[in-house]
Amino acid sequence: MQEQWWHGKVAYQIYPKSFKDSNNDGIGDIQGIISKLDYLKSLDIDLLWISPIYVSPFKDQGYDIADYQNIDPIFGSMTDFEELLTKAKALDIGIIMDLVINHCSNEHIWFKRALADLNSQEASYFYFKQGKDGKEPDNLRSYFGGSVWEKVPNQDNLYYLHYFTKEQPDLNWFNEDLRNKLFEMMNWWLDKGIAGFRVDAIMNIYKDLTFSGLSPDDIDGRANASSMTKLHADKVGTFLHEMNTKTLNKYNAFSIGEAFDVRPSDLDKFIGDNGYFSSIFDLSFREILEKCNGYYQMPSLGIKGFKDCIFTTQQRVNDIGFVAPIIENHDEPRGVSYWLPYQWQNEQGAKALGTVNVLLRGIPFIYQGQELGMTNTRFNSIYEFDDVNAKSEYQKCIDANIGEQEALDILNKQSRDQARVPMPWDDSLFGGFSKHIPWIKVHHDYQNLNVKKQEANLNSTLNYYRRLIKLRKSKKFIDIYKYGKFEAINIDNDNVIAYSIAYQNKAIYVIANFDAKDLVYEANLKLELSSNSQNCIQDKTIYIKAGSAVVLTNI
Ligand code: TEU
Ligand code: CA
């Protein structure tokens, strides 16, 4: 593998609406992020992905972009953004913008012009199709429920395509003019000095232009749009190659793809030396879950399911490139609550899971609050949820005759809003996130679970994450993380995650014990870090307490 500037780096994701509110309107903003740059630096992160901050009507929380080259006023101004960029750069932190180019907002000028004149140039940037037999052109189901087709107002039988909400019309990547407009926009941001892009929902940009649909996978007669995307997962390459040539490569930018269902045989094309992306997220668990049509049908994968997913991915990419390991993001519930046995959905479990995540091979992405060991928040009624997807999933439950209380439990376990509650900075009202009531509820335990409290405690999850990142980037281990290979360690216990990363004769070993019982492991190794002070080595026997992790080495 060719060495790249971003090898060995650690990334952090910010959900801007919920990170820090500087002007007390209840919504996080860019000045809020600036005020916390020192905090981010204290974690020693290198790359900062910020979820969309562009002008948006927020039908899907900014993933519906109305203007790609302006900042939404709720977040601040372009001047604020440039200040952020400069100050981050001074701390050696690269800014990664979220690039949402499978679709835009229905309030984007392109879509407005398209609707105003169906023969306009802009109309060719979208997919308009005639209905079939009085119905939609095909039977695909949108990611957020219902048809992917929406009727064009004041037209008899004409529809436009939207894989996500109806306010997010899909962009027609087969149109060269549109592609060039997007590439110009990317270059405009790269010229400003951003480090790169996180590329949203990118596998969806290829469409089968026959629009013939798929066999139904549920009683509504529809089939998941994701099944169509998966079917054509090998065909996006031409577009992505062009995107590299015309933008990313020119700047040696970092790009991280939200690329679902990449075929194992195509991984080299995606993240190999001349791959379409610098890296892609390891979303293999989501690929399994998304085979189901609703939260209520999704299996509970548990820690064993999580282990199987990350191990399979790590083994697949060992000789190819770097994936980005995650335990959660803005589309997921909190990893501590979702992945761990009930007993370990606490500080101990958070540290052990953090050890697994931060020390895997690749570019780990830490999601805001993860470093505090944030758990899910208790939402008491459907009205407390905000996410468009939460509402559609709730409806799916009700339609399937699931009672209201059970539907609420299902959302509490799986909703995207779990990741979107405000970052708790201290124990003051609203967790020090804002002085105004926030746009979404605050974590029920913010008085105990907050940055200020954890700063003051050397043994906190926050300080443990700092040690993990320091260790990973230390002189002693950095070569392992740049050039090393992953190997699973077989310990016959579903609740134990154990692996090594080795380069030449140097290796780091992680053993995380999520079992109810303590673990004993025989090996001639040194203890580098432990999430529980009671873990120890006597002769060649390593004692690992239940709900804890050890980091070992032969160096
Ligand atoms: O998500 C892509 C995607 O496919 C989602 O539907 C995902 O499967 C789902 O959120 C899991 O619950 C990206 C963004 O990350 C997401 O926030 C956006 O809503 C979506 O694209 C549309 O832009
Ligand atoms: Ca604000």
Short mmCIF file of C-alpha atoms in Angstrom, two decimals, residues 217-506:
data_model
loop_
_atom_site.label_atom_id
_atom_site.label_comp_id
_atom_site.label_asym_id
_atom_site.label_seq_id
_atom_site.Cartn_x
_atom_site.Cartn_y
_atom_site.Cartn_z
CA ASP A 217 -40.42 -7.57 -0.52
CA ASP A 218 -43.41 -6.70 1.68
CA ILE A 219 -47.20 -6.50 1.67
CA ASP A 220 -47.16 -2.92 0.40
CA GLY A 221 -46.07 -4.31 -2.99
CA ARG A 222 -42.85 -2.31 -2.90
CA ALA A 223 -39.16 -3.18 -2.76
CA ASN A 224 -36.45 -1.27 -0.89
CA ALA A 225 -34.59 1.33 -2.94
CA SER A 226 -31.47 0.00 -1.22
CA SER A 227 -31.98 -3.38 -2.94
CA MET A 228 -31.79 -1.63 -6.30
CA THR A 229 -28.68 0.26 -5.23
CA LYS A 230 -27.11 -2.99 -4.07
CA LEU A 231 -27.90 -4.67 -7.37
CA HIS A 232 -25.91 -2.00 -9.20
CA ALA A 233 -23.17 -1.49 -6.60
CA ASP A 234 -20.50 -2.28 -9.20
CA LYS A 235 -21.60 0.46 -11.58
CA VAL A 236 -20.97 3.74 -9.71
CA GLY A 237 -17.27 3.53 -10.53
CA THR A 238 -17.33 5.62 -13.70
CA PHE A 239 -18.88 8.57 -11.89
CA LEU A 240 -16.55 8.25 -8.92
CA HIS A 241 -13.48 7.99 -11.11
CA GLU A 242 -14.48 11.20 -12.85
CA MET A 243 -15.06 12.88 -9.49
CA ASN A 244 -11.51 11.97 -8.49
CA THR A 245 -9.93 13.18 -11.67
CA LYS A 246 -11.83 16.44 -11.76
CA THR A 247 -11.68 17.29 -8.04
CA LEU A 248 -10.28 15.21 -5.17
CA ASN A 249 -7.02 14.02 -6.74
CA LYS A 250 -6.01 17.54 -7.71
CA TYR A 251 -5.95 18.51 -4.04
CA ASN A 252 -4.78 15.23 -2.53
CA ALA A 253 -7.95 15.54 -0.48
CA PHE A 254 -9.22 13.06 2.09
CA SER A 255 -12.51 11.48 1.08
CA ILE A 256 -14.59 9.13 3.15
CA GLY A 257 -17.49 7.39 1.49
CA GLU A 258 -20.76 6.41 3.05
CA ALA A 259 -20.69 3.43 0.75
CA PHE A 260 -23.11 0.63 1.54
CA ASP A 261 -22.94 -2.85 0.00
CA VAL A 262 -19.63 -2.52 -1.81
CA ARG A 263 -18.85 -5.94 -3.24
CA PRO A 264 -15.84 -7.57 -1.58
CA SER A 265 -14.34 -8.02 -5.05
CA ASP A 266 -14.68 -4.26 -5.64
CA LEU A 267 -13.02 -3.10 -2.40
CA ASP A 268 -9.74 -2.52 -4.17
CA LYS A 269 -11.44 -0.15 -6.61
CA PHE A 270 -12.99 1.75 -3.71
CA ILE A 271 -10.18 2.01 -1.17
CA GLY A 272 -7.13 0.50 -2.87
CA ASP A 273 -4.11 2.63 -3.82
CA ASN A 274 -5.95 4.46 -6.57
CA GLY A 275 -9.38 3.93 -5.07
CA TYR A 276 -12.39 6.18 -5.48
CA PHE A 277 -12.13 7.10 -1.78
CA SER A 278 -9.40 7.48 0.80
CA SER A 279 -11.57 5.35 3.06
CA ILE A 280 -15.12 4.11 3.53
CA PHE A 281 -17.02 3.59 6.77
CA ASP A 282 -17.44 0.08 8.07
CA LEU A 283 -21.24 0.02 7.97
CA SER A 284 -21.49 -3.75 7.58
CA PHE A 285 -23.86 -4.04 10.56
CA ARG A 286 -26.24 -1.54 8.94
CA GLU A 287 -26.17 -3.56 5.73
CA ILE A 288 -27.55 -6.52 7.67
CA LEU A 289 -30.19 -4.42 9.45
CA GLU A 290 -31.32 -2.64 6.28
CA LYS A 291 -32.41 -5.94 4.76
CA CYS A 292 -35.47 -5.46 6.95
CA ASN A 293 -38.11 -2.89 6.12
CA GLY A 294 -38.58 -1.45 9.56
CA TYR A 295 -36.93 -1.05 12.94
CA TYR A 296 -39.47 -3.45 14.35
CA GLN A 297 -38.22 -6.23 12.06
CA MET A 298 -34.53 -5.67 12.65
CA PRO A 299 -32.60 -8.34 14.55
CA SER A 300 -30.74 -7.49 17.73
CA LEU A 301 -27.17 -8.21 16.65
CA GLY A 302 -25.59 -7.77 20.06
CA ILE A 303 -21.89 -7.74 20.75
CA LYS A 304 -21.35 -11.01 18.86
CA GLY A 305 -23.01 -9.56 15.75
CA PHE A 306 -20.88 -6.44 16.06
CA LYS A 307 -17.71 -8.51 16.41
CA ASP A 308 -18.55 -10.66 13.39
CA CYS A 309 -19.15 -7.55 11.29
CA ILE A 310 -15.96 -5.71 12.20
CA PHE A 311 -13.79 -8.82 11.97
CA THR A 312 -15.11 -9.72 8.52
CA THR A 313 -14.48 -6.20 7.27
CA GLN A 314 -11.04 -5.91 8.84
CA GLN A 315 -9.95 -9.20 7.30
CA ARG A 316 -11.27 -8.23 3.89
CA VAL A 317 -9.43 -4.91 3.71
CA ASN A 318 -6.14 -5.90 5.38
CA ASP A 319 -4.17 -5.98 2.13
CA ILE A 320 -6.25 -3.39 0.32
CA GLY A 321 -6.74 -0.19 2.29
CA PHE A 322 -8.25 1.51 5.30
CA VAL A 323 -11.85 1.41 6.46
CA ALA A 324 -13.23 3.76 9.10
CA PRO A 325 -14.35 1.85 12.19
CA ILE A 326 -17.31 3.34 14.09
CA ILE A 327 -19.58 2.31 16.94
CA GLU A 328 -22.16 5.01 16.18
CA ASN A 329 -22.83 8.14 14.12
CA HIS A 330 -25.65 10.65 13.61
CA ASP A 331 -27.80 7.91 12.02
CA GLU A 332 -27.40 5.41 14.82
CA PRO A 333 -28.41 4.99 18.44
CA ARG A 334 -25.60 5.17 21.01
CA GLY A 335 -23.18 2.25 20.61
CA VAL A 336 -22.94 1.62 24.36
CA SER A 337 -26.71 1.12 24.58
CA TYR A 338 -27.10 -0.64 21.25
CA TRP A 339 -24.20 -3.09 21.19
CA LEU A 340 -23.50 -3.99 24.80
CA PRO A 341 -25.22 -6.43 27.15
CA TYR A 342 -27.45 -4.51 29.60
CA GLN A 343 -24.97 -5.04 32.43
CA TRP A 344 -22.27 -3.11 30.58
CA GLN A 345 -24.29 -0.19 29.28
CA ASN A 346 -22.30 2.03 31.60
CA GLU A 347 -18.90 3.64 32.10
CA GLN A 348 -17.08 0.32 32.23
CA GLY A 349 -18.66 -0.93 29.03
CA ALA A 350 -18.06 2.41 27.30
CA LYS A 351 -14.33 2.25 28.02
CA ALA A 352 -14.04 -1.34 26.83
CA LEU A 353 -16.02 -0.63 23.64
CA GLY A 354 -13.95 2.51 23.06
CA THR A 355 -10.80 0.40 23.28
CA VAL A 356 -12.09 -1.90 20.54
CA ASN A 357 -13.09 1.04 18.33
CA VAL A 358 -10.11 3.39 18.67
CA LEU A 359 -7.46 0.69 18.34
CA LEU A 360 -8.78 -1.08 15.24
CA ARG A 361 -6.86 -0.77 11.99
CA GLY A 362 -8.08 2.10 9.77
CA ILE A 363 -9.25 5.66 10.46
CA PRO A 364 -11.45 5.49 13.57
CA PHE A 365 -14.27 8.04 13.64
CA ILE A 366 -15.42 9.08 17.11
CA TYR A 367 -18.91 10.55 17.24
CA GLN A 368 -19.53 13.52 19.55
CA GLY A 369 -20.35 12.34 23.06
CA GLN A 370 -18.97 8.86 22.41
CA GLU A 371 -15.85 9.91 24.32
CA LEU A 372 -18.09 10.50 27.35
CA GLY A 373 -19.64 7.06 27.05
CA MET A 374 -23.00 8.58 26.20
CA THR A 375 -25.91 6.18 26.39
CA ASN A 376 -29.34 6.44 24.80
CA THR A 377 -31.71 9.11 26.12
CA ARG A 378 -35.19 8.23 27.39
CA PHE A 379 -37.80 9.62 25.00
CA ASN A 380 -41.21 9.47 26.70
CA SER A 381 -43.53 10.06 23.78
CA ILE A 382 -43.47 10.08 19.99
CA TYR A 383 -43.81 13.88 20.18
CA GLU A 384 -40.35 14.13 21.73
CA PHE A 385 -38.77 12.69 18.59
CA ASP A 386 -37.77 15.00 15.77
CA ASP A 387 -36.32 12.79 13.04
CA VAL A 388 -38.43 12.30 9.92
CA ASN A 389 -37.34 8.67 9.96
CA ALA A 390 -38.43 8.21 13.61
CA LYS A 391 -41.92 9.31 12.61
CA SER A 392 -42.07 7.00 9.65
CA GLU A 393 -40.72 4.06 11.69
CA TYR A 394 -43.31 4.74 14.39
CA GLN A 395 -46.04 4.64 11.76
CA LYS A 396 -44.66 1.34 10.41
CA CYS A 397 -45.00 -0.10 13.93
CA ILE A 398 -48.55 1.14 14.33
CA ASP A 399 -49.46 -0.24 10.87
CA ALA A 400 -48.05 -3.61 11.95
CA ASN A 401 -50.39 -3.58 14.97
CA ILE A 402 -47.60 -2.99 17.45
CA GLY A 403 -48.91 -1.17 20.53
CA GLU A 404 -47.86 2.41 21.24
CA GLN A 405 -45.69 1.56 24.23
CA GLU A 406 -43.81 -1.15 22.34
CA ALA A 407 -43.41 1.16 19.35
CA LEU A 408 -41.90 3.75 21.67
CA ASP A 409 -39.49 1.15 23.11
CA ILE A 410 -38.44 0.22 19.57
CA LEU A 411 -37.71 3.87 18.74
CA ASN A 412 -35.90 4.40 22.03
CA LYS A 413 -33.61 1.52 21.13
CA GLN A 414 -32.97 2.36 17.47
CA SER A 415 -33.82 5.95 16.61
CA ARG A 416 -31.35 8.29 14.93
CA ASP A 417 -32.44 10.96 17.42
CA GLN A 418 -30.49 9.06 20.08
CA ALA A 419 -27.32 10.45 18.55
CA ARG A 420 -28.77 13.92 18.05
CA VAL A 421 -29.44 15.11 21.61
CA PRO A 422 -27.23 18.01 22.80
CA MET A 423 -23.67 17.39 23.86
CA PRO A 424 -23.62 17.70 27.68
CA TRP A 425 -20.83 20.13 28.64
CA ASP A 426 -21.62 20.63 32.34
CA ASP A 427 -24.35 20.14 34.92
CA SER A 428 -26.06 23.51 34.45
CA LEU A 429 -29.50 23.78 32.88
CA PHE A 430 -29.56 22.12 29.41
CA GLY A 431 -26.13 20.66 30.12
CA GLY A 432 -24.33 23.91 29.29
CA PHE A 433 -25.15 23.32 25.62
CA SER A 434 -27.31 26.46 25.51
CA LYS A 435 -29.13 28.82 27.85
CA HIS A 436 -32.25 28.43 25.73
CA ILE A 437 -34.39 25.31 25.61
CA PRO A 438 -32.66 23.16 22.94
CA TRP A 439 -34.34 22.08 19.70
CA ILE A 440 -34.35 18.47 20.95
CA LYS A 441 -34.43 17.06 24.45
CA VAL A 442 -31.34 16.85 26.63
CA HIS A 443 -29.95 13.54 27.92
CA HIS A 444 -31.81 12.58 31.12
CA ASP A 445 -28.55 12.06 33.02
CA TYR A 446 -26.64 15.19 31.93
CA GLN A 447 -26.03 16.21 35.53
CA ASN A 448 -23.77 13.19 35.98
CA LEU A 449 -22.74 12.55 32.42
CA ASN A 450 -20.98 15.67 31.17
CA VAL A 451 -17.61 16.97 30.00
CA LYS A 452 -16.90 19.14 33.05
CA LYS A 453 -17.35 16.28 35.48
CA GLN A 454 -15.24 13.95 33.38
CA GLU A 455 -12.46 16.52 32.93
CA ALA A 456 -12.13 16.59 36.71
CA ASN A 457 -11.88 12.82 37.05
CA LEU A 458 -8.67 11.17 35.87
CA ASN A 459 -10.48 7.84 35.58
CA SER A 460 -13.36 9.14 33.46
CA THR A 461 -14.30 7.73 30.07
CA LEU A 462 -13.19 11.03 28.50
CA ASN A 463 -9.70 10.80 29.98
CA TYR A 464 -9.53 7.15 29.03
CA TYR A 465 -10.36 8.02 25.40
CA ARG A 466 -7.56 10.60 25.51
CA ARG A 467 -5.15 7.87 26.59
CA LEU A 468 -6.40 5.54 23.84
CA ILE A 469 -5.85 8.12 21.11
CA LYS A 470 -2.45 9.16 22.50
CA LEU A 471 -1.39 5.54 22.57
CA ARG A 472 -2.52 4.90 19.02
CA LYS A 473 -0.60 7.91 17.75
CA SER A 474 2.48 7.43 19.94
CA LYS A 475 5.94 6.83 18.44
CA LYS A 476 5.82 3.34 19.82
CA PHE A 477 2.71 2.31 17.89
CA ILE A 478 2.22 4.67 14.96
CA ASP A 479 4.02 2.38 12.49
CA ILE A 480 1.73 -0.45 13.46
CA TYR A 481 -1.22 1.77 12.60
CA LYS A 482 0.28 2.92 9.32
CA TYR A 483 1.58 -0.38 8.01
CA GLY A 484 0.24 -3.15 10.25
CA LYS A 485 -2.31 -5.88 9.63
CA PHE A 486 -5.31 -6.97 11.64
CA GLU A 487 -5.64 -10.49 12.99
CA ALA A 488 -8.47 -11.96 15.05
CA ILE A 489 -7.52 -13.68 18.30
CA ASN A 490 -9.72 -16.67 18.86
CA ILE A 491 -11.09 -16.80 22.36
CA ASP A 492 -14.02 -19.13 22.61
CA ASN A 493 -16.51 -16.68 24.05
CA ASP A 494 -19.11 -14.71 22.04
CA ASN A 495 -18.85 -11.84 24.50
CA VAL A 496 -15.13 -11.31 24.07
CA ILE A 497 -13.61 -9.22 21.29
CA ALA A 498 -9.90 -9.87 20.86
CA TYR A 499 -7.55 -8.93 18.04
CA SER A 500 -4.05 -7.85 17.22
CA ILE A 501 -2.52 -5.37 14.80
CA ALA A 502 1.02 -6.28 13.86
CA TYR A 503 3.80 -4.81 11.77
CA GLN A 504 7.06 -6.70 11.31
CA ASN A 505 7.82 -8.07 14.77
CA LYS A 506 5.86 -5.44 16.69
#
